Amino acid sequence: MHTLTPELLTRAQFAPFGDVIDRRDVSPLVINGGRTQRYDDLAVIDLLGQDFRPRISLFLSKPVALPLEINALERHPLGSQAFMPLHSERFLVVVAPAGGAVDLSTVRAFITDGHQGVNYRAGTWHAVHAVLDQEGEFLVIDRAGPGANCDEQQVSLTVAL
Amino acid sequence: MHTLTPELLTRAQFAPFGDVIDRRDVSPLVINGGRTQRYDDLAVIDLLGQDFRPRISLFLSKPVALPLEINALERHPLGSQAFMPLHSERFLVVVAPAGGAVDLSTVRAFITDGHQGVNYRAGTWHAVHAVLDQEGEFLVIDRAGPGANCDEQQVSLTVAL
């Protein structure tokens, strides 16, 4: 069993896999007569294939605890998938680079800090949604449309502190 | 001065203007081996014109208090604009139907209940972002790209309880 220790999520460390949605290191535009600070374009929405549309959904998830066994990773070759917590939930992010099959030596685990969302680039391998501490509610922006947009690969991993 | 009393936001009342993003009256899919309930397709993202892309941003806004004077409404003819609160913030939504100039007799004001986001349909007239109670942080999904995508019309309105 391959064991991973999660790292704190940072934009730089996550760059090979997608975007961290976080305003704290971004310069805002000031709009609405000074009332609002606007932090634009925090994630790249990939939409591939045909007849696609971007889709807004909500995910309500039971929490996981560490150590966590992970039996599969999945990827969406035709679209990105963004997750933003709606109540400052921390969550676990387990990813491997897009490309061929998963190479266990390249899998990384991250823990968010409650201010962060993530956006998996199209093709990035990732574990299913894993919120920590409490039931979690997330806004999800991904691709809807025809085409085979979910591959799964069996793995044998444990994430432990 | 035209005075409006805000109504509690409901999906039915808001239907002429766009979507209420709320999972409470939607049947979920159960995914991730039972860990997650997925409430899909809660808003229609309008993207019109050319060379557009959907965009994910964060808005951080100072709160407003009622009675609130509103001096202008704006509309985005080329794209929808969705707002989802990240900390259960309540917010004020002032809208008028898409079409020609604003007719003050058709303006409506709503107050959300903390579980709700809204998505303004392309062309729906609306007041700028107005969070209640506390500083608010919102995830925003709208259209980026060329084209004239913001019209403004002066109005003279007061929203009061």
mmCIF file of C-alpha atoms in Angstrom:
data_model
loop_
_atom_site.group_PDB
_atom_site.id
_atom_site.type_symbol
_atom_site.label_atom_id
_atom_site.label_comp_id
_atom_site.label_asym_id
_atom_site.label_seq_id
_atom_site.Cartn_x
_atom_site.Cartn_y
_atom_site.Cartn_z
ATOM 1 C CA MET A 1 0.000 0.000 0.000
ATOM 2 C CA HIS A 2 1.406 3.353 -1.108
ATOM 3 C CA THR A 3 1.085 5.966 1.664
ATOM 4 C CA LEU A 4 0.906 9.728 1.090
ATOM 5 C CA THR A 5 1.251 12.536 3.603
ATOM 6 C CA PRO A 6 -0.870 15.531 2.597
ATOM 7 C CA GLU A 7 0.739 18.926 2.035
ATOM 8 C CA LEU A 8 -0.897 22.308 2.574
ATOM 9 C CA LEU A 9 -2.353 23.426 -0.738
ATOM 10 C CA THR A 10 -0.572 26.273 -2.537
ATOM 11 C CA ARG A 11 -1.104 27.719 -5.982
ATOM 12 C CA ALA A 12 2.456 26.866 -7.028
ATOM 13 C CA GLN A 13 2.322 23.254 -5.896
ATOM 14 C CA PHE A 14 -1.076 22.723 -7.511
ATOM 15 C CA ALA A 15 -0.185 24.390 -10.843
ATOM 16 C CA PRO A 16 0.492 21.084 -12.672
ATOM 17 C CA PHE A 17 -3.042 19.927 -11.851
ATOM 18 C CA GLY A 18 -5.202 23.033 -12.178
ATOM 19 C CA ASP A 19 -6.134 26.208 -10.316
ATOM 20 C CA VAL A 20 -6.453 27.173 -6.666
ATOM 21 C CA ILE A 21 -9.463 29.484 -6.318
ATOM 22 C CA ASP A 22 -8.264 31.917 -3.678
ATOM 23 C CA ARG A 23 -8.359 35.711 -3.599
ATOM 24 C CA ARG A 24 -5.691 36.297 -0.980
ATOM 25 C CA ASP A 25 -2.748 36.711 -3.356
ATOM 26 C CA VAL A 26 -4.653 38.419 -6.170
ATOM 27 C CA SER A 27 -5.051 42.173 -6.769
ATOM 28 C CA PRO A 28 -8.707 43.139 -7.084
ATOM 29 C CA LEU A 29 -10.535 45.618 -9.234
ATOM 30 C CA VAL A 30 -12.621 48.009 -7.161
ATOM 31 C CA ILE A 31 -16.142 48.315 -8.595
ATOM 32 C CA ASN A 32 -19.661 49.328 -7.578
ATOM 33 C CA GLY A 33 -18.575 52.753 -6.383
ATOM 34 C CA GLY A 34 -16.058 51.294 -3.954
ATOM 35 C CA ARG A 35 -18.436 48.787 -2.383
ATOM 36 C CA THR A 36 -16.986 45.661 -4.028
ATOM 37 C CA GLN A 37 -13.534 44.218 -4.648
ATOM 38 C CA ARG A 38 -13.610 41.942 -7.687
ATOM 39 C CA TYR A 39 -10.986 39.177 -8.087
ATOM 40 C CA ASP A 40 -11.353 38.060 -11.659
ATOM 41 C CA ASP A 41 -10.597 34.949 -13.634
ATOM 42 C CA LEU A 42 -9.432 32.660 -10.836
ATOM 43 C CA ALA A 43 -9.866 29.410 -12.767
ATOM 44 C CA VAL A 44 -9.682 28.263 -16.371
ATOM 45 C CA ILE A 45 -12.836 26.402 -17.408
ATOM 46 C CA ASP A 46 -11.916 23.718 -19.952
ATOM 47 C CA LEU A 47 -14.743 22.668 -22.283
ATOM 48 C CA LEU A 48 -13.804 20.124 -24.952
ATOM 49 C CA GLY A 49 -15.661 17.863 -27.363
ATOM 50 C CA GLN A 50 -18.993 18.883 -28.866
ATOM 51 C CA ASP A 51 -22.324 20.324 -27.779
ATOM 52 C CA PHE A 52 -20.968 21.100 -24.337
ATOM 53 C CA ARG A 53 -22.144 23.688 -21.875
ATOM 54 C CA PRO A 54 -20.752 24.843 -18.532
ATOM 55 C CA ARG A 55 -22.851 23.588 -15.637
ATOM 56 C CA ILE A 56 -23.382 24.852 -12.091
ATOM 57 C CA SER A 57 -24.232 22.236 -9.445
ATOM 58 C CA LEU A 58 -24.116 21.747 -5.690
ATOM 59 C CA PHE A 59 -22.441 18.796 -3.963
ATOM 60 C CA LEU A 60 -23.365 17.840 -0.406
ATOM 61 C CA SER A 61 -20.801 15.377 1.001
ATOM 62 C CA LYS A 62 -20.296 13.356 4.152
ATOM 63 C CA PRO A 63 -16.884 13.939 5.726
ATOM 64 C CA VAL A 64 -13.957 11.543 5.542
ATOM 65 C CA ALA A 65 -11.365 10.935 8.235
ATOM 66 C CA LEU A 66 -7.639 10.268 7.930
ATOM 67 C CA PRO A 67 -6.092 7.806 7.434
ATOM 68 C CA LEU A 68 -8.162 7.456 4.258
ATOM 69 C CA GLU A 69 -7.891 4.568 1.848
ATOM 70 C CA ILE A 70 -8.293 5.474 -1.808
ATOM 71 C CA ASN A 71 -9.168 2.699 -4.222
ATOM 72 C CA ALA A 72 -9.572 4.634 -7.456
ATOM 73 C CA LEU A 73 -8.737 7.882 -9.195
ATOM 74 C CA GLU A 74 -10.877 9.381 -11.939
ATOM 75 C CA ARG A 75 -10.396 11.952 -14.666
ATOM 76 C CA HIS A 76 -12.661 14.011 -16.908
ATOM 77 C CA PRO A 77 -10.909 14.244 -20.274
ATOM 78 C CA LEU A 78 -13.451 16.664 -21.757
ATOM 79 C CA GLY A 79 -13.730 19.284 -19.067
ATOM 80 C CA SER A 80 -12.391 20.944 -15.950
ATOM 81 C CA GLN A 81 -14.189 20.591 -12.626
ATOM 82 C CA ALA A 82 -14.139 23.336 -10.002
ATOM 83 C CA PHE A 83 -15.104 22.905 -6.337
ATOM 84 C CA MET A 84 -15.717 25.891 -4.053
ATOM 85 C CA PRO A 85 -16.671 25.365 -0.397
ATOM 86 C CA LEU A 86 -19.777 27.234 0.764
ATOM 87 C CA HIS A 87 -19.011 27.188 4.487
ATOM 88 C CA SER A 88 -15.198 27.430 4.658
ATOM 89 C CA GLU A 89 -14.889 23.639 4.609
ATOM 90 C CA ARG A 90 -11.398 22.139 4.450
ATOM 91 C CA PHE A 91 -11.063 19.279 2.001
ATOM 92 C CA LEU A 92 -8.583 16.716 0.827
ATOM 93 C CA VAL A 93 -7.314 16.871 -2.753
ATOM 94 C CA VAL A 94 -5.531 13.818 -4.204
ATOM 95 C CA VAL A 95 -4.262 14.267 -7.764
ATOM 96 C CA ALA A 96 -1.968 12.836 -10.410
ATOM 97 C CA PRO A 97 -0.889 14.469 -13.676
ATOM 98 C CA ALA A 98 -2.966 14.237 -16.827
ATOM 99 C CA GLY A 99 -1.558 11.947 -19.476
ATOM 100 C CA GLY A 100 -1.499 8.182 -19.528
ATOM 101 C CA ALA A 101 -2.238 5.798 -16.696
ATOM 102 C CA VAL A 102 -1.638 6.858 -13.108
ATOM 103 C CA ASP A 103 1.956 6.436 -11.933
ATOM 104 C CA LEU A 104 1.688 6.048 -8.145
ATOM 105 C CA SER A 105 4.998 7.830 -7.639
ATOM 106 C CA THR A 106 3.452 11.030 -9.076
ATOM 107 C CA VAL A 107 0.315 11.126 -6.928
ATOM 108 C CA ARG A 108 0.114 14.120 -4.568
ATOM 109 C CA ALA A 109 -2.199 14.846 -1.655
ATOM 110 C CA PHE A 110 -3.109 18.359 -0.459
ATOM 111 C CA ILE A 111 -5.281 19.807 2.288
ATOM 112 C CA THR A 112 -7.043 23.132 1.738
ATOM 113 C CA ASP A 113 -7.325 25.785 4.448
ATOM 114 C CA GLY A 114 -11.008 26.733 4.156
ATOM 115 C CA HIS A 115 -10.475 29.818 2.000
ATOM 116 C CA GLN A 116 -9.541 27.779 -1.053
ATOM 117 C CA GLY A 117 -11.386 26.077 -3.856
ATOM 118 C CA VAL A 118 -9.760 23.994 -6.564
ATOM 119 C CA ASN A 119 -10.308 23.564 -10.275
ATOM 120 C CA TYR A 120 -9.071 20.297 -11.791
ATOM 121 C CA ARG A 121 -7.844 20.836 -15.336
ATOM 122 C CA ALA A 122 -9.385 18.512 -17.971
ATOM 123 C CA GLY A 123 -7.648 15.151 -17.697
ATOM 124 C CA THR A 124 -6.142 15.604 -14.228
ATOM 125 C CA TRP A 125 -6.522 12.389 -12.235
ATOM 126 C CA HIS A 126 -8.198 12.984 -8.878
ATOM 127 C CA ALA A 127 -9.859 11.158 -6.034
ATOM 128 C CA VAL A 128 -13.553 11.700 -5.453
ATOM 129 C CA HIS A 129 -14.664 14.630 -3.338
ATOM 130 C CA ALA A 130 -13.376 14.274 0.236
ATOM 131 C CA VAL A 131 -14.412 16.938 2.728
ATOM 132 C CA LEU A 132 -12.814 16.962 6.189
ATOM 133 C CA ASP A 133 -14.182 17.797 9.640
ATOM 134 C CA GLN A 134 -17.905 18.121 8.820
ATOM 135 C CA GLU A 135 -20.554 17.640 6.172
ATOM 136 C CA GLY A 136 -19.580 19.829 3.241
ATOM 137 C CA GLU A 137 -21.489 21.825 0.675
ATOM 138 C CA PHE A 138 -19.663 22.875 -2.486
ATOM 139 C CA LEU A 139 -20.517 24.788 -5.621
ATOM 140 C CA VAL A 140 -19.253 22.805 -8.618
ATOM 141 C CA ILE A 141 -18.642 24.179 -12.114
ATOM 142 C CA ASP A 142 -17.990 21.531 -14.724
ATOM 143 C CA ARG A 143 -18.947 20.420 -18.229
ATOM 144 C CA ALA A 144 -22.267 18.959 -19.304
ATOM 145 C CA GLY A 145 -22.784 17.392 -22.693
ATOM 146 C CA PRO A 146 -22.306 14.208 -24.693
ATOM 147 C CA GLY A 147 -19.079 12.238 -24.791
ATOM 148 C CA ALA A 148 -17.200 9.868 -22.504
ATOM 149 C CA ASN A 149 -16.078 12.236 -19.790
ATOM 150 C CA CYS A 150 -15.176 9.987 -16.873
ATOM 151 C CA ASP A 151 -12.335 7.457 -16.785
ATOM 152 C CA GLU A 152 -11.507 5.543 -13.645
ATOM 153 C CA GLN A 153 -8.345 3.710 -12.625
ATOM 154 C CA GLN A 154 -8.004 1.420 -9.638
ATOM 155 C CA VAL A 155 -5.192 2.366 -7.232
ATOM 156 C CA SER A 156 -4.145 1.330 -3.768
ATOM 157 C CA LEU A 157 -3.282 4.372 -1.699
ATOM 158 C CA THR A 158 -3.539 5.539 1.884
ATOM 159 C CA VAL A 159 -3.494 9.199 2.872
ATOM 160 C CA ALA A 160 -2.312 9.615 6.450
ATOM 161 C CA LEU A 161 -1.042 12.486 8.573
ATOM 162 C CA MET B 1 -39.061 58.421 -5.278
ATOM 163 C CA HIS B 2 -40.400 54.926 -6.010
ATOM 164 C CA THR B 3 -40.279 52.697 -2.900
ATOM 165 C CA LEU B 4 -40.090 48.901 -2.960
ATOM 166 C CA THR B 5 -40.614 46.445 -0.130
ATOM 167 C CA PRO B 6 -38.429 43.357 -0.582
ATOM 168 C CA GLU B 7 -40.025 39.905 -0.812
ATOM 169 C CA LEU B 8 -38.455 36.645 0.295
ATOM 170 C CA LEU B 9 -36.775 35.105 -2.726
ATOM 171 C CA THR B 10 -38.422 32.040 -4.257
ATOM 172 C CA ARG B 11 -37.675 30.150 -7.450
ATOM 173 C CA ALA B 12 -41.137 30.835 -8.844
ATOM 174 C CA GLN B 13 -41.076 34.564 -8.185
ATOM 175 C CA PHE B 14 -37.572 34.899 -9.619
ATOM 176 C CA ALA B 15 -38.216 32.809 -12.748
ATOM 177 C CA PRO B 16 -38.778 35.836 -15.034
ATOM 178 C CA PHE B 17 -35.291 37.113 -14.135
ATOM 179 C CA GLY B 18 -33.120 34.003 -13.898
ATOM 180 C CA ASP B 19 -32.342 31.094 -11.557
ATOM 181 C CA VAL B 20 -32.291 30.621 -7.809
ATOM 182 C CA ILE B 21 -29.312 28.393 -6.955
ATOM 183 C CA ASP B 22 -30.710 26.316 -4.107
ATOM 184 C CA ARG B 23 -30.632 22.583 -3.525
ATOM 185 C CA ARG B 24 -33.486 22.326 -1.047
ATOM 186 C CA ASP B 25 -36.259 21.594 -3.545
ATOM 187 C CA VAL B 26 -34.161 19.533 -5.968
ATOM 188 C CA SER B 27 -33.745 15.735 -6.047
ATOM 189 C CA PRO B 28 -30.064 14.756 -5.956
ATOM 190 C CA LEU B 29 -28.090 12.029 -7.650
ATOM 191 C CA VAL B 30 -26.170 9.936 -5.137
ATOM 192 C CA ILE B 31 -22.551 9.461 -6.268
ATOM 193 C CA ASN B 32 -19.120 8.631 -4.874
ATOM 194 C CA GLY B 33 -20.296 5.391 -3.299
ATOM 195 C CA GLY B 34 -22.974 7.128 -1.286
ATOM 196 C CA ARG B 35 -20.725 9.834 0.106
ATOM 197 C CA THR B 36 -22.051 12.690 -2.028
ATOM 198 C CA GLN B 37 -25.431 14.033 -3.082
ATOM 199 C CA ARG B 38 -25.133 15.878 -6.379
ATOM 200 C CA TYR B 39 -27.706 18.555 -7.324
ATOM 201 C CA ASP B 40 -27.073 19.200 -10.980
ATOM 202 C CA ASP B 41 -27.701 22.034 -13.381
ATOM 203 C CA LEU B 42 -29.033 24.651 -11.002
ATOM 204 C CA ALA B 43 -28.463 27.612 -13.312
ATOM 205 C CA VAL B 44 -28.385 28.289 -17.041
ATOM 206 C CA ILE B 45 -25.162 30.013 -18.077
ATOM 207 C CA ASP B 46 -25.888 32.337 -21.015
ATOM 208 C CA LEU B 47 -22.892 33.088 -23.255
ATOM 209 C CA LEU B 48 -23.624 35.249 -26.300
ATOM 210 C CA GLY B 49 -21.572 37.169 -28.848
ATOM 211 C CA GLN B 50 -18.155 35.968 -29.971
ATOM 212 C CA ASP B 51 -14.897 34.722 -28.452
ATOM 213 C CA PHE B 52 -16.505 34.382 -25.039
ATOM 214 C CA ARG B 53 -15.545 32.157 -22.180
ATOM 215 C CA PRO B 54 -17.174 31.450 -18.835
ATOM 216 C CA ARG B 55 -15.266 33.081 -15.992
ATOM 217 C CA ILE B 56 -15.003 32.301 -12.274
ATOM 218 C CA SER B 57 -14.337 35.232 -9.957
ATOM 219 C CA LEU B 58 -14.710 36.226 -6.306
ATOM 220 C CA PHE B 59 -16.481 39.369 -5.103
ATOM 221 C CA LEU B 60 -15.807 40.777 -1.649
ATOM 222 C CA SER B 61 -18.444 43.396 -0.768
ATOM 223 C CA LYS B 62 -19.166 45.810 2.047
ATOM 224 C CA PRO B 63 -22.668 45.427 3.439
ATOM 225 C CA VAL B 64 -25.569 47.758 2.727
ATOM 226 C CA ALA B 65 -28.339 48.714 5.140
ATOM 227 C CA LEU B 66 -32.025 49.312 4.485
ATOM 228 C CA PRO B 67 -33.527 51.664 3.562
ATOM 229 C CA LEU B 68 -31.244 51.611 0.521
ATOM 230 C CA GLU B 69 -31.349 54.172 -2.273
ATOM 231 C CA ILE B 70 -30.688 52.782 -5.723
ATOM 232 C CA ASN B 71 -29.648 55.233 -8.413
ATOM 233 C CA ALA B 72 -29.006 52.879 -11.330
ATOM 234 C CA LEU B 73 -29.734 49.427 -12.680
ATOM 235 C CA GLU B 74 -27.398 47.598 -15.042
ATOM 236 C CA ARG B 75 -27.705 44.680 -17.440
ATOM 237 C CA HIS B 76 -25.298 42.357 -19.227
ATOM 238 C CA PRO B 77 -26.811 41.676 -22.653
ATOM 239 C CA LEU B 78 -24.183 39.082 -23.624
ATOM 240 C CA GLY B 79 -24.104 36.840 -20.581
ATOM 241 C CA SER B 80 -25.671 35.602 -17.394
ATOM 242 C CA GLN B 81 -24.110 36.401 -14.020
ATOM 243 C CA ALA B 82 -24.367 34.020 -11.072
ATOM 244 C CA PHE B 83 -23.662 34.934 -7.430
ATOM 245 C CA MET B 84 -23.224 32.288 -4.736
ATOM 246 C CA PRO B 85 -22.522 33.294 -1.126
ATOM 247 C CA LEU B 86 -19.500 31.607 0.485
ATOM 248 C CA HIS B 87 -20.536 32.147 4.118
ATOM 249 C CA SER B 88 -24.349 31.910 4.025
ATOM 250 C CA GLU B 89 -24.643 35.647 3.478
ATOM 251 C CA ARG B 90 -28.099 37.097 2.846
ATOM 252 C CA PHE B 91 -28.258 39.610 0.044
ATOM 253 C CA LEU B 92 -30.647 41.989 -1.624
ATOM 254 C CA VAL B 93 -31.657 41.361 -5.235
ATOM 255 C CA VAL B 94 -33.309 44.174 -7.204
ATOM 256 C CA VAL B 95 -34.335 43.277 -10.743
ATOM 257 C CA ALA B 96 -36.411 44.325 -13.719
ATOM 258 C CA PRO B 97 -37.268 42.275 -16.806
ATOM 259 C CA ALA B 98 -34.970 42.106 -19.819
ATOM 260 C CA GLY B 99 -36.184 44.006 -22.840
ATOM 261 C CA GLY B 100 -36.190 47.724 -23.377
ATOM 262 C CA ALA B 101 -35.679 50.483 -20.840
ATOM 263 C CA VAL B 102 -36.524 49.911 -17.202
ATOM 264 C CA ASP B 103 -40.179 50.464 -16.336
ATOM 265 C CA LEU B 104 -40.178 51.352 -12.628
ATOM 266 C CA SER B 105 -43.533 49.628 -12.136
ATOM 267 C CA THR B 106 -41.905 46.275 -13.027
ATOM 268 C CA VAL B 107 -38.932 46.478 -10.655
ATOM 269 C CA ARG B 108 -38.924 43.812 -7.912
ATOM 270 C CA ALA B 109 -36.812 43.477 -4.774
ATOM 271 C CA PHE B 110 -36.010 40.160 -3.068
ATOM 272 C CA ILE B 111 -34.045 39.095 0.000
ATOM 273 C CA THR B 112 -32.274 35.746 0.018
ATOM 274 C CA ASP B 113 -32.183 33.466 3.047
ATOM 275 C CA GLY B 114 -28.492 32.507 3.150
ATOM 276 C CA HIS B 115 -28.903 29.165 1.374
ATOM 277 C CA GLN B 116 -29.611 30.771 -1.973
ATOM 278 C CA GLY B 117 -27.550 32.097 -4.832
ATOM 279 C CA VAL B 118 -28.972 33.807 -7.895
ATOM 280 C CA ASN B 119 -28.161 33.759 -11.581
ATOM 281 C CA TYR B 120 -29.284 36.775 -13.601
ATOM 282 C CA ARG B 121 -30.265 35.789 -17.123
ATOM 283 C CA ALA B 122 -28.532 37.726 -19.908
ATOM 284 C CA GLY B 123 -30.245 41.088 -20.213
ATOM 285 C CA THR B 124 -31.993 41.088 -16.830
ATOM 286 C CA TRP B 125 -31.737 44.537 -15.257
ATOM 287 C CA HIS B 126 -30.310 44.414 -11.733
ATOM 288 C CA ALA B 127 -28.856 46.603 -9.043
ATOM 289 C CA VAL B 128 -25.204 46.167 -8.128
ATOM 290 C CA HIS B 129 -24.262 43.532 -5.580
ATOM 291 C CA ALA B 130 -25.789 44.346 -2.190
ATOM 292 C CA VAL B 131 -24.947 42.031 0.697
ATOM 293 C CA LEU B 132 -26.788 42.471 3.992
ATOM 294 C CA ASP B 133 -25.673 42.111 7.613
ATOM 295 C CA GLN B 134 -21.900 41.696 7.128
ATOM 296 C CA GLU B 135 -19.066 41.833 4.624
ATOM 297 C CA GLY B 136 -19.849 39.271 1.950
ATOM 298 C CA GLU B 137 -17.761 36.959 -0.192
ATOM 299 C CA PHE B 138 -19.382 35.496 -3.312
ATOM 300 C CA LEU B 139 -18.320 33.194 -6.104
ATOM 301 C CA VAL B 140 -19.358 34.760 -9.406
ATOM 302 C CA ILE B 141 -19.726 32.939 -12.725
ATOM 303 C CA ASP B 142 -20.184 35.216 -15.704
ATOM 304 C CA ARG B 143 -18.973 35.874 -19.253
ATOM 305 C CA ALA B 144 -15.579 37.192 -20.251
ATOM 306 C CA GLY B 145 -14.805 38.294 -23.786
ATOM 307 C CA PRO B 146 -15.135 41.197 -26.198
ATOM 308 C CA GLY B 147 -18.340 43.095 -26.811
ATOM 309 C CA ALA B 148 -20.375 45.757 -24.997
ATOM 310 C CA ASN B 149 -21.691 43.754 -22.064
ATOM 311 C CA CYS B 150 -22.792 46.360 -19.538
ATOM 312 C CA ASP B 151 -25.612 48.881 -19.994
ATOM 313 C CA GLU B 152 -26.649 51.169 -17.189
ATOM 314 C CA GLN B 153 -29.844 53.106 -16.649
ATOM 315 C CA GLN B 154 -30.404 55.781 -14.034
ATOM 316 C CA VAL B 155 -33.358 55.141 -11.725
ATOM 317 C CA SER B 156 -34.654 56.613 -8.504
ATOM 318 C CA LEU B 157 -35.675 53.856 -6.110
ATOM 319 C CA THR B 158 -35.688 53.183 -2.412
ATOM 320 C CA VAL B 159 -35.827 49.673 -0.956
ATOM 321 C CA ALA B 160 -37.253 49.741 2.555
ATOM 322 C CA LEU B 161 -38.681 47.190 4.941
#
